[in-house]
mmCIF file of the C-alpha atoms, coordinates in Angstrom:
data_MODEL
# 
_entry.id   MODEL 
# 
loop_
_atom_site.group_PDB 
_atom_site.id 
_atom_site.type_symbol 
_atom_site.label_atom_id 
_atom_site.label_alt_id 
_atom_site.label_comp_id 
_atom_site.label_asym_id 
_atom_site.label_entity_id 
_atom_site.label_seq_id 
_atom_site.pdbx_PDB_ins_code 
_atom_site.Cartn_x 
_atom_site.Cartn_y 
_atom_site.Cartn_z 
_atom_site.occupancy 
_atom_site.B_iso_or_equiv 
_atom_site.pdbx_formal_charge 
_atom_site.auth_seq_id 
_atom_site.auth_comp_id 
_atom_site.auth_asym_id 
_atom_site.auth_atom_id 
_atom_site.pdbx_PDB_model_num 
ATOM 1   C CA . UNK A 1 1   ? -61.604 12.552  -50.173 1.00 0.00 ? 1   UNK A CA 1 
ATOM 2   C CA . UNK A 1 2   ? -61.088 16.131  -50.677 1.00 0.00 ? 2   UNK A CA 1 
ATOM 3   C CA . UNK A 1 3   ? -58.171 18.196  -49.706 1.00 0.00 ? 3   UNK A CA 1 
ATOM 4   C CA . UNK A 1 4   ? -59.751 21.103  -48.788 1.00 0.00 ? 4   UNK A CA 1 
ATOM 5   C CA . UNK A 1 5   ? -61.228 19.174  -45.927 1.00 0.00 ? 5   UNK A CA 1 
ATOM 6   C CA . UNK A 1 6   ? -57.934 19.279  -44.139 1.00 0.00 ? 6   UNK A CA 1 
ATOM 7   C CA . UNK A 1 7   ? -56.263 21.873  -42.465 1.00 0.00 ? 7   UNK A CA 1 
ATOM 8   C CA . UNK A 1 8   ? -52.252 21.393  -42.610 1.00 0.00 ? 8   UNK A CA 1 
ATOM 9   C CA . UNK A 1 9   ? -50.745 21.224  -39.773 1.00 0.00 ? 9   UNK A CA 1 
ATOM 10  C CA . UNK A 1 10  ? -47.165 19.677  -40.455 1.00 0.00 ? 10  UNK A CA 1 
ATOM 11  C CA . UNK A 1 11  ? -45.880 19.897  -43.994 1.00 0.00 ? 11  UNK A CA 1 
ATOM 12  C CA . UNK A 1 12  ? -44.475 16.900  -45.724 1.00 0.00 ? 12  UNK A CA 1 
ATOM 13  C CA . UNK A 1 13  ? -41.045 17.983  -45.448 1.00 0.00 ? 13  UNK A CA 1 
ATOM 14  C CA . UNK A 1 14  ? -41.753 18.285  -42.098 1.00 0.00 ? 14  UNK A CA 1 
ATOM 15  C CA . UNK A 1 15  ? -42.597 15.279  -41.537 1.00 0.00 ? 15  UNK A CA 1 
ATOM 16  C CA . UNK A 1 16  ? -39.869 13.874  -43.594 1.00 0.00 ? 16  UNK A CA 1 
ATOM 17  C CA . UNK A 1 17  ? -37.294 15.955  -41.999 1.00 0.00 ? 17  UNK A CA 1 
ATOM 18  C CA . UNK A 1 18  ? -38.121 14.763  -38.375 1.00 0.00 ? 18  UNK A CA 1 
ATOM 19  C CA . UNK A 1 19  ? -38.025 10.988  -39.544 1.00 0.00 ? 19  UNK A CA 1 
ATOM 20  C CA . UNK A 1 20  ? -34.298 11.428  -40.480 1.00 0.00 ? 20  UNK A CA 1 
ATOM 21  C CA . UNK A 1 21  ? -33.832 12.900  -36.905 1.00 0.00 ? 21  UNK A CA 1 
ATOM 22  C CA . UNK A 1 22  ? -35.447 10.092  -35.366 1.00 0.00 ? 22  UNK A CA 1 
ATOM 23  C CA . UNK A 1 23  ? -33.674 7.556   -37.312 1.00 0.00 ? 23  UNK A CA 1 
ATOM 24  C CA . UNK A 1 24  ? -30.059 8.912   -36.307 1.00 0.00 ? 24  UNK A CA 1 
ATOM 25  C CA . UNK A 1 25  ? -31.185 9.272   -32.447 1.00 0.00 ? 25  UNK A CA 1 
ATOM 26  C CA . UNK A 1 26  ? -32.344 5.699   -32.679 1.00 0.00 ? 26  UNK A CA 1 
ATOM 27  C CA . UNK A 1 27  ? -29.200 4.202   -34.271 1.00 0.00 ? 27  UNK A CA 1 
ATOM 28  C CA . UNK A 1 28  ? -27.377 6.169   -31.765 1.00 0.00 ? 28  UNK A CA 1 
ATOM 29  C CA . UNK A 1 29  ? -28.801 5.021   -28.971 1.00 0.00 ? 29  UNK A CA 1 
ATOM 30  C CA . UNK A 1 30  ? -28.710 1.304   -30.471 1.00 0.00 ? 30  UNK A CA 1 
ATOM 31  C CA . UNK A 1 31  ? -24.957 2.082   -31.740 1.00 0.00 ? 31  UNK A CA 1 
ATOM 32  C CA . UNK A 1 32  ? -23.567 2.778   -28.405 1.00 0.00 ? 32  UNK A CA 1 
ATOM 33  C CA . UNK A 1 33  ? -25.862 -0.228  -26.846 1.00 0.00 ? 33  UNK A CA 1 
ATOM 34  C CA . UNK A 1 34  ? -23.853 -2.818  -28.970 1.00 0.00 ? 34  UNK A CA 1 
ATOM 35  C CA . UNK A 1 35  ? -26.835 -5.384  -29.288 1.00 0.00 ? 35  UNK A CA 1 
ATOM 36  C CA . UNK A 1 36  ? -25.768 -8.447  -31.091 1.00 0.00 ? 36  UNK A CA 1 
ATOM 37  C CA . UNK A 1 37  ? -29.238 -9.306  -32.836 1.00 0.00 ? 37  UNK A CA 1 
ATOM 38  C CA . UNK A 1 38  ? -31.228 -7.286  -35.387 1.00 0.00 ? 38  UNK A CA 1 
ATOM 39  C CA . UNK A 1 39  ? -33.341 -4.530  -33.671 1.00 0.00 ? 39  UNK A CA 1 
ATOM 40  C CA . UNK A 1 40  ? -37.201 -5.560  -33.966 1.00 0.00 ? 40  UNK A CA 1 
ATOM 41  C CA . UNK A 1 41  ? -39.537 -3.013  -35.114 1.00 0.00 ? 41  UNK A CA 1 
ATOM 42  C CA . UNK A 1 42  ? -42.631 -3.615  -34.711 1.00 0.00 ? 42  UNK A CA 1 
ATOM 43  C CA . UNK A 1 43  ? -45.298 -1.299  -36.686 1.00 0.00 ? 43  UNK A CA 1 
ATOM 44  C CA . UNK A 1 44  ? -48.603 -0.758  -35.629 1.00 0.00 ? 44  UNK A CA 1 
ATOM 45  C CA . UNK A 1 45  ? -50.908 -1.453  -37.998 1.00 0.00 ? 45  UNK A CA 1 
ATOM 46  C CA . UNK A 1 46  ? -52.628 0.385   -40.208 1.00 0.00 ? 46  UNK A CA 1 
ATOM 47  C CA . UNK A 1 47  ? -51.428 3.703   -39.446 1.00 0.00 ? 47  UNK A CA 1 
ATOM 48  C CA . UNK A 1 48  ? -48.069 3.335   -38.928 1.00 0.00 ? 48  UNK A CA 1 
ATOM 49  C CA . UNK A 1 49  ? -47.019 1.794   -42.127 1.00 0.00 ? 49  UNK A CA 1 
ATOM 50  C CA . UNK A 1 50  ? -45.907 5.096   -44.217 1.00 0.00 ? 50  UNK A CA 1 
ATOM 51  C CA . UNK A 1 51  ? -44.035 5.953   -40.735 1.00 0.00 ? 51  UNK A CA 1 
ATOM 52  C CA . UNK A 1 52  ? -42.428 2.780   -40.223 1.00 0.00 ? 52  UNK A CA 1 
ATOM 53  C CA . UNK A 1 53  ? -41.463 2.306   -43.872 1.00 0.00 ? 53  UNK A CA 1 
ATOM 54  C CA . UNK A 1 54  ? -39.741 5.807   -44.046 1.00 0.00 ? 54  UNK A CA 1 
ATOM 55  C CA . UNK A 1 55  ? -38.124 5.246   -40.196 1.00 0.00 ? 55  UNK A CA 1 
ATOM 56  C CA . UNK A 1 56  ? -36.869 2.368   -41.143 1.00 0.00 ? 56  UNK A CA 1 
ATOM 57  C CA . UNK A 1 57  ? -35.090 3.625   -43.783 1.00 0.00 ? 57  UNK A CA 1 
ATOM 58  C CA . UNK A 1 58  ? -33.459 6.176   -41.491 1.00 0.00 ? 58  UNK A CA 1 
ATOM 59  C CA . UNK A 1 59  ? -32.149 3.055   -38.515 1.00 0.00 ? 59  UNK A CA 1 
ATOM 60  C CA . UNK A 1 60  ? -28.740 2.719   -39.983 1.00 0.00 ? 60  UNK A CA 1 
ATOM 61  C CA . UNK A 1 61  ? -27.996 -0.980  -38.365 1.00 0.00 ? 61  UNK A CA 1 
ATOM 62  C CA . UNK A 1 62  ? -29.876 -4.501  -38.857 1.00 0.00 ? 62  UNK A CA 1 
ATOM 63  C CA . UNK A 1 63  ? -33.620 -4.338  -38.282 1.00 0.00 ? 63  UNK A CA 1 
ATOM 64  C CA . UNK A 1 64  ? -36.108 -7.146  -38.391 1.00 0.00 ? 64  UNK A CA 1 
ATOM 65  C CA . UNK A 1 65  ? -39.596 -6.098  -39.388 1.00 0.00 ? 65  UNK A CA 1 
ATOM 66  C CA . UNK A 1 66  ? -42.984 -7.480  -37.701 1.00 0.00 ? 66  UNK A CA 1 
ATOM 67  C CA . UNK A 1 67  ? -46.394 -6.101  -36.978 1.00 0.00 ? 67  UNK A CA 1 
ATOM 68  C CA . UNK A 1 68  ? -49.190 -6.293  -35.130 1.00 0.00 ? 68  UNK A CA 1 
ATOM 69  C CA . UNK A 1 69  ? -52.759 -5.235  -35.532 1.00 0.00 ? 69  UNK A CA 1 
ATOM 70  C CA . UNK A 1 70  ? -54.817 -3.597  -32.341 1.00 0.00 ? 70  UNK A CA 1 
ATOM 71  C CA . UNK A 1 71  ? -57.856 -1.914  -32.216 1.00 0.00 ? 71  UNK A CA 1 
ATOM 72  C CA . UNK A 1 72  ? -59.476 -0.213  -29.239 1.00 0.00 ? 72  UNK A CA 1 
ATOM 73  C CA . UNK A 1 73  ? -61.631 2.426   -31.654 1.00 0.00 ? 73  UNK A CA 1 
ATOM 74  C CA . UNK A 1 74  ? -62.986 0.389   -34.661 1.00 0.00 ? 74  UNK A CA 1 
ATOM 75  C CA . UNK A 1 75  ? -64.670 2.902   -36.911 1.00 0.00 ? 75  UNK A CA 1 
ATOM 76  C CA . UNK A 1 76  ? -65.566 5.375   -33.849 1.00 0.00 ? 76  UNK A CA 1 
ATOM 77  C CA . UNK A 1 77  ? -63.989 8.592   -32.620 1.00 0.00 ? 77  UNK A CA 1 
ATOM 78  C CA . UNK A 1 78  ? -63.873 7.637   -29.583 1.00 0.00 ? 78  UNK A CA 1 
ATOM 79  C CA . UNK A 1 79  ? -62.183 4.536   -27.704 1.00 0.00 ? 79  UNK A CA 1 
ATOM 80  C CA . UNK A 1 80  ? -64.088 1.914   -26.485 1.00 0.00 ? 80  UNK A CA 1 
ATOM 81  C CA . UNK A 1 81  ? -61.558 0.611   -24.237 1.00 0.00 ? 81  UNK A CA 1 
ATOM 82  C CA . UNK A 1 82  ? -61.622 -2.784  -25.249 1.00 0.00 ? 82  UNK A CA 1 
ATOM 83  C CA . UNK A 1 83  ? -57.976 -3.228  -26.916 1.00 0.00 ? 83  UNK A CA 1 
ATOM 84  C CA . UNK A 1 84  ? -57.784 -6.135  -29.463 1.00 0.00 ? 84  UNK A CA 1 
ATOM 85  C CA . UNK A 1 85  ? -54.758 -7.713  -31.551 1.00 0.00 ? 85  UNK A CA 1 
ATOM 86  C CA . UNK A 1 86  ? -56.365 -9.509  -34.529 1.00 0.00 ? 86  UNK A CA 1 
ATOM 87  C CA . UNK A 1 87  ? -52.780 -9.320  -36.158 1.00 0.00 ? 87  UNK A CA 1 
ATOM 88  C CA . UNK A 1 88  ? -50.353 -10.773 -33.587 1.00 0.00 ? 88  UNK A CA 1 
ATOM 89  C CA . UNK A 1 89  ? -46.784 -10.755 -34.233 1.00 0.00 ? 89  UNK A CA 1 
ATOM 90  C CA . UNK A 1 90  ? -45.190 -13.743 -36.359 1.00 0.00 ? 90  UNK A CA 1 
ATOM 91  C CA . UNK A 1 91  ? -41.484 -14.054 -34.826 1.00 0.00 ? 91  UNK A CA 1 
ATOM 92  C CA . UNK A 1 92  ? -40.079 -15.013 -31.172 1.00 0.00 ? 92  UNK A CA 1 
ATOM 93  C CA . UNK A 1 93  ? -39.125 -11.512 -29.290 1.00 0.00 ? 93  UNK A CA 1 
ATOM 94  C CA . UNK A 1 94  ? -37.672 -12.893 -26.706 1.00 0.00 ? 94  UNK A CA 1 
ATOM 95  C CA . UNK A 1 95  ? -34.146 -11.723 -25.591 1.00 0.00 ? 95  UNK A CA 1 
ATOM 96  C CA . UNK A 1 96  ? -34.602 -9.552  -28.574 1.00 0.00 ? 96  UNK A CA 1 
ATOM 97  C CA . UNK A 1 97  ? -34.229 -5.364  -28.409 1.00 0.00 ? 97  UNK A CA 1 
ATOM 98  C CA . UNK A 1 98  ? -38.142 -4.410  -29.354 1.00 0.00 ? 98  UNK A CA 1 
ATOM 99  C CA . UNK A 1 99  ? -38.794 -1.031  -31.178 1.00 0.00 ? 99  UNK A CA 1 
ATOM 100 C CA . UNK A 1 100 ? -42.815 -0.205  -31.130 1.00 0.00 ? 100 UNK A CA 1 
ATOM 101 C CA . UNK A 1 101 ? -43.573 2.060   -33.660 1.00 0.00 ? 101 UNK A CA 1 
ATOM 102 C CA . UNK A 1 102 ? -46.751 4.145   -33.190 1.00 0.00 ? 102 UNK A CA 1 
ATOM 103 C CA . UNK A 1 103 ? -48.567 6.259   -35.845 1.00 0.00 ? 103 UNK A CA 1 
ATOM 104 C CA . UNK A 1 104 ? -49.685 8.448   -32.502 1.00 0.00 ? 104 UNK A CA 1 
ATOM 105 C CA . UNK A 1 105 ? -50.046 8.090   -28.912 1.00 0.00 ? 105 UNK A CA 1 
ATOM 106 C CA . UNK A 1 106 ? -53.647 9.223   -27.860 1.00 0.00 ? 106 UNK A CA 1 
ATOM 107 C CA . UNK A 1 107 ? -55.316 7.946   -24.418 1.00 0.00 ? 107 UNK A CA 1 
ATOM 108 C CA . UNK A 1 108 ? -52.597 5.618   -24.376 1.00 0.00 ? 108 UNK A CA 1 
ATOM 109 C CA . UNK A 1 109 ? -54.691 2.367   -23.388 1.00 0.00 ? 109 UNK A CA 1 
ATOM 110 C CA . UNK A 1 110 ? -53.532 0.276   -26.659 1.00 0.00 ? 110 UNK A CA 1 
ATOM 111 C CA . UNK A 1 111 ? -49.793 1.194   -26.029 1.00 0.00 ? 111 UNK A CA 1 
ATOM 112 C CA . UNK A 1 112 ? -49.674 0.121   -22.537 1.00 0.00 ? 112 UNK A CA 1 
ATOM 113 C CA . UNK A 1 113 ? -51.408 -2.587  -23.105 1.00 0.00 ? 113 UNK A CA 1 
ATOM 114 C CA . UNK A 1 114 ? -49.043 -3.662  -26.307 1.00 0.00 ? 114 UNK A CA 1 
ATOM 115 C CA . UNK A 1 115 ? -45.623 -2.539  -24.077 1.00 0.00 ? 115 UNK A CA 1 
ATOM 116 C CA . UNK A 1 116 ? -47.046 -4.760  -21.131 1.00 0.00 ? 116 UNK A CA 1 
ATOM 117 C CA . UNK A 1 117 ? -47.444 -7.851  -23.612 1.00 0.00 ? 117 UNK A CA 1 
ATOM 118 C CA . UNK A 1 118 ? -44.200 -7.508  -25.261 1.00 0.00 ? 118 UNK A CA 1 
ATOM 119 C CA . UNK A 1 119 ? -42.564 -7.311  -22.227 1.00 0.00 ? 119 UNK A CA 1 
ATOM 120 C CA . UNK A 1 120 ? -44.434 -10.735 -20.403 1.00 0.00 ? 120 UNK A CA 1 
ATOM 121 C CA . UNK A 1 121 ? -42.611 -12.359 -23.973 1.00 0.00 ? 121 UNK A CA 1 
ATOM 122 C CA . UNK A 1 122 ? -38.971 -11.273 -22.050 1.00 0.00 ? 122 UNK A CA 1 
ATOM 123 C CA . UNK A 1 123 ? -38.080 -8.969  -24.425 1.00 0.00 ? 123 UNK A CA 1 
ATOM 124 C CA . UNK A 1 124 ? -34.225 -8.129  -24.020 1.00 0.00 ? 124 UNK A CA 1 
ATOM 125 C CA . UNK A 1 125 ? -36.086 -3.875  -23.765 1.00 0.00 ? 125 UNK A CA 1 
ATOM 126 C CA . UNK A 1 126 ? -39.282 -2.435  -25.423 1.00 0.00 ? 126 UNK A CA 1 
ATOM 127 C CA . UNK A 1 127 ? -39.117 0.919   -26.923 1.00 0.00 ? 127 UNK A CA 1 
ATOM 128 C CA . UNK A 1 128 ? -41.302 3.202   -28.121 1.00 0.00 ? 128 UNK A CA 1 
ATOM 129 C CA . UNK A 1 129 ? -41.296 5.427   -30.962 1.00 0.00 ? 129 UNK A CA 1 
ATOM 130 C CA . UNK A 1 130 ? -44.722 7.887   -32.131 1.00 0.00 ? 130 UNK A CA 1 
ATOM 131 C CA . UNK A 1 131 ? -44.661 10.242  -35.049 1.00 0.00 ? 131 UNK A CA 1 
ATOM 132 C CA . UNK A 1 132 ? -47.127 11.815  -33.240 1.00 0.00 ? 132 UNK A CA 1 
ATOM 133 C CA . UNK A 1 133 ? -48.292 12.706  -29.502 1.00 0.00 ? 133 UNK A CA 1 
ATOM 134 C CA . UNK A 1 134 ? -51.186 14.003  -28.355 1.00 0.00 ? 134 UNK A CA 1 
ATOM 135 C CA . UNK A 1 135 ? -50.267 14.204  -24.290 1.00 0.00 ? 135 UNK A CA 1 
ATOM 136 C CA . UNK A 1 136 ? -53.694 16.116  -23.664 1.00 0.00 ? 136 UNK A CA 1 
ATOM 137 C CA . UNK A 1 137 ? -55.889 12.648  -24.602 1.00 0.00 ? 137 UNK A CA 1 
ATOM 138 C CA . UNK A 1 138 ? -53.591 10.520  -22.176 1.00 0.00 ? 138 UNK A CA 1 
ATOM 139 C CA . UNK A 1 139 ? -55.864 8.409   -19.764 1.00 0.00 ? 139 UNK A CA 1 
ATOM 140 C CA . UNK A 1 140 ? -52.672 5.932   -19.262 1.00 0.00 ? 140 UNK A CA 1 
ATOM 141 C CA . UNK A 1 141 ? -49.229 7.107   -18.046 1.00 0.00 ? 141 UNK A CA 1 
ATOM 142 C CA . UNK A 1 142 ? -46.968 5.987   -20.956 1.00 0.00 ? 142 UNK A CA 1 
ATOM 143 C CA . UNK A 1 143 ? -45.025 7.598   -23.248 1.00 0.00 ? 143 UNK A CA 1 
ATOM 144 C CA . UNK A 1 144 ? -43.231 7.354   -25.762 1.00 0.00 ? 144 UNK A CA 1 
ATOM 145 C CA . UNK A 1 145 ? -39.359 6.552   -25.735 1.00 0.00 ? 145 UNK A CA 1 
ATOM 146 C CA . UNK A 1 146 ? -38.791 8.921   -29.095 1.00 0.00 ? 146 UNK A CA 1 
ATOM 147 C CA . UNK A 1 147 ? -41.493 11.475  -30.172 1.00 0.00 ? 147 UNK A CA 1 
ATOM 148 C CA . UNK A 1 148 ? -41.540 13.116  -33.631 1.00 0.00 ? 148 UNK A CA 1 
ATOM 149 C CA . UNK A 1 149 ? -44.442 15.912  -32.977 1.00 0.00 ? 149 UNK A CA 1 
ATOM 150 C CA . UNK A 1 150 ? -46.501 16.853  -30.149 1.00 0.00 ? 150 UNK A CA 1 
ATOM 151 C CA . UNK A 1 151 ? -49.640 17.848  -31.510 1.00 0.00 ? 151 UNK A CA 1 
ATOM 152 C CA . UNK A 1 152 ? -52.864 19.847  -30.031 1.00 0.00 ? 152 UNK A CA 1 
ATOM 153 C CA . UNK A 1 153 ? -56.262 18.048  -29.251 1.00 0.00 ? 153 UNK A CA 1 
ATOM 154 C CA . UNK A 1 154 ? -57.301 18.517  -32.589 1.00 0.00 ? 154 UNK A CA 1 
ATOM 155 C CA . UNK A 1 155 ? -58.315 15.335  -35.237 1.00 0.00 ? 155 UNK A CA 1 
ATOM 156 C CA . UNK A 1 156 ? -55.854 14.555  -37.006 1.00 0.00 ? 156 UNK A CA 1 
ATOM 157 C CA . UNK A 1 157 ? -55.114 12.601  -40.178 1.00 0.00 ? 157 UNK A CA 1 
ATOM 158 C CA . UNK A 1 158 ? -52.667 11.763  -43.117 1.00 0.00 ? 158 UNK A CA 1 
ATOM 159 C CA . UNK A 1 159 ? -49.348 9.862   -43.308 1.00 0.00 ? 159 UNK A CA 1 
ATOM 160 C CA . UNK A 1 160 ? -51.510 6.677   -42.229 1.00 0.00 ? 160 UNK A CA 1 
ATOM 161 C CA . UNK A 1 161 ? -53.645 8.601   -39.592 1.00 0.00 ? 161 UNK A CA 1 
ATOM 162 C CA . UNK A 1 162 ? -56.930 8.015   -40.884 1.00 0.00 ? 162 UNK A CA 1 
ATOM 163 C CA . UNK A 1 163 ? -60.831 8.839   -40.269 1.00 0.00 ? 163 UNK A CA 1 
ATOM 164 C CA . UNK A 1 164 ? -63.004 6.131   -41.335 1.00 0.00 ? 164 UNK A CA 1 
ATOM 165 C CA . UNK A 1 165 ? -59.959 4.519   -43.573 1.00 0.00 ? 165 UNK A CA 1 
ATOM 166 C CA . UNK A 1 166 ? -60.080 8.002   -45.530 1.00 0.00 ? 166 UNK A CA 1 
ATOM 167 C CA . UNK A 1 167 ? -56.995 10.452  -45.878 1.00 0.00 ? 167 UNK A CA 1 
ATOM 168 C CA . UNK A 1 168 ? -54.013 8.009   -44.834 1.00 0.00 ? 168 UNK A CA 1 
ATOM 169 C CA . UNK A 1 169 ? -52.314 8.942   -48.426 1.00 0.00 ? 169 UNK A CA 1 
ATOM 170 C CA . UNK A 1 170 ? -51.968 12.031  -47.465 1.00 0.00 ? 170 UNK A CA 1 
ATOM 171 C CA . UNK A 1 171 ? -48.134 13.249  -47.702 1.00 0.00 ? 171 UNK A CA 1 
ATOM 172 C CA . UNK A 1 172 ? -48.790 15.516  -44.733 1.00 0.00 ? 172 UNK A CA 1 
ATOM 173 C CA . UNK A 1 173 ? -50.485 15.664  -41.382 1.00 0.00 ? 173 UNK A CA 1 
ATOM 174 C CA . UNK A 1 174 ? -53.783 18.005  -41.051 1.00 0.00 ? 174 UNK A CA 1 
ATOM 175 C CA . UNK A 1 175 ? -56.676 18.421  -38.789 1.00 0.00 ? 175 UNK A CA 1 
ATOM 176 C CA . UNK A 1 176 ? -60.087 17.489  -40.597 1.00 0.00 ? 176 UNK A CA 1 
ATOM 177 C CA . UNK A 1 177 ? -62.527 20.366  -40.493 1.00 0.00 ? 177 UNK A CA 1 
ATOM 178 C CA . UNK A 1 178 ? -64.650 19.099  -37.836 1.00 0.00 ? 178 UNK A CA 1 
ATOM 179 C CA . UNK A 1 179 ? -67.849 19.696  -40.560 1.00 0.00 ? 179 UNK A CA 1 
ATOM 180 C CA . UNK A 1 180 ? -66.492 16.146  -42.075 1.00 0.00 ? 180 UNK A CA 1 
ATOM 181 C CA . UNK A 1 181 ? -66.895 13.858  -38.735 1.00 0.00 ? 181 UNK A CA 1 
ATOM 182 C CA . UNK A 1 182 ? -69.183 15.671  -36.857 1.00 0.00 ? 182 UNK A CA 1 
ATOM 183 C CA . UNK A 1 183 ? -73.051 13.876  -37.146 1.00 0.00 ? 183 UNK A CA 1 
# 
């Protein structure tokens, strides 16, 4: 992994700086809702641990953690629109508040499919939250309840966005040269 094979397109402190304002519109909204159980975030996985773990940090009332794993691209750069949870979650959601966390929302197919499941459980409400959204890719009408960055129809990776399990340490988010995925 080099990092001249990335292009920055939002700086860590970006990144970092939009996570705080996420965090304090999220524990407003849950504030003046008055629940009377921990919030459930849900991550994700894989690439919306570094997001989650720094959001989380930000929701200034009781959270519970969970996550799930979905897939829908497996190692391709394109979706196969097959979505599959080989990670589902490990505590009871229902009457609960549910906070989806999403590293970013593409076509959209895995979300809706996710928000549709959680919501068959009787979750009390399902929420979304994306550090990223790419509105251009959407094949699905969803989005996201709280969006950190709409970004351009480009490749992107870092801050757990990966190609190929590669660049997810990244502190930043960049677009990979397309030289580096293209066969």
């Amino acid at each position: 992994m080099k990092k001249h094979h990335v292009d920055i397109l939002i700086s860590e402190q970006d990144v970092r700086s939009r996570i705080a304002e996420l965090g304090q519109e999220i524990t407003n909204f849950y504030q003046h809702k008055n629940i009377h159980t921990p919030l459930v975030v849900v991550g994700l996985l894989r690439g919306s641990f570094m997001f989650m773990a720094d959001l989380v940090r930000e929701i200034h009332l009781p959270v519970e953690i969970d996550f799930m794993t979905t897939s829908s691209y497996g190692n391709a750069m394109n979706s196969n629109h097959d979505v599959r949870i080989s990670k589902d979650l490990d505590g009871d959601i229902k009457g609960k508040h549910v906070l989806i966390v999403e590293d970013i929302i593409d076509t959209g197919r895995t979300l809706k499919h996710v928000v549709e499941l959680l919501k068959h459980r009787q979750a009390a409400s399902v929420k979304v939250v994306t550090l990223l959204d790419k509105p251009e890719r959407r094949e699905e009408a969803i989005e996201a309840d709280y969006v950190g960055v709409q970004v351009p129809n480009k490749f992107v990776v870092g801050y757990g966005l990966d190609f190929k399990q590669f660049y997810r340490n990244l502190p930043c988010i960049g677009v990979l040269k397309p030289e580096f995925y293209e066969d």
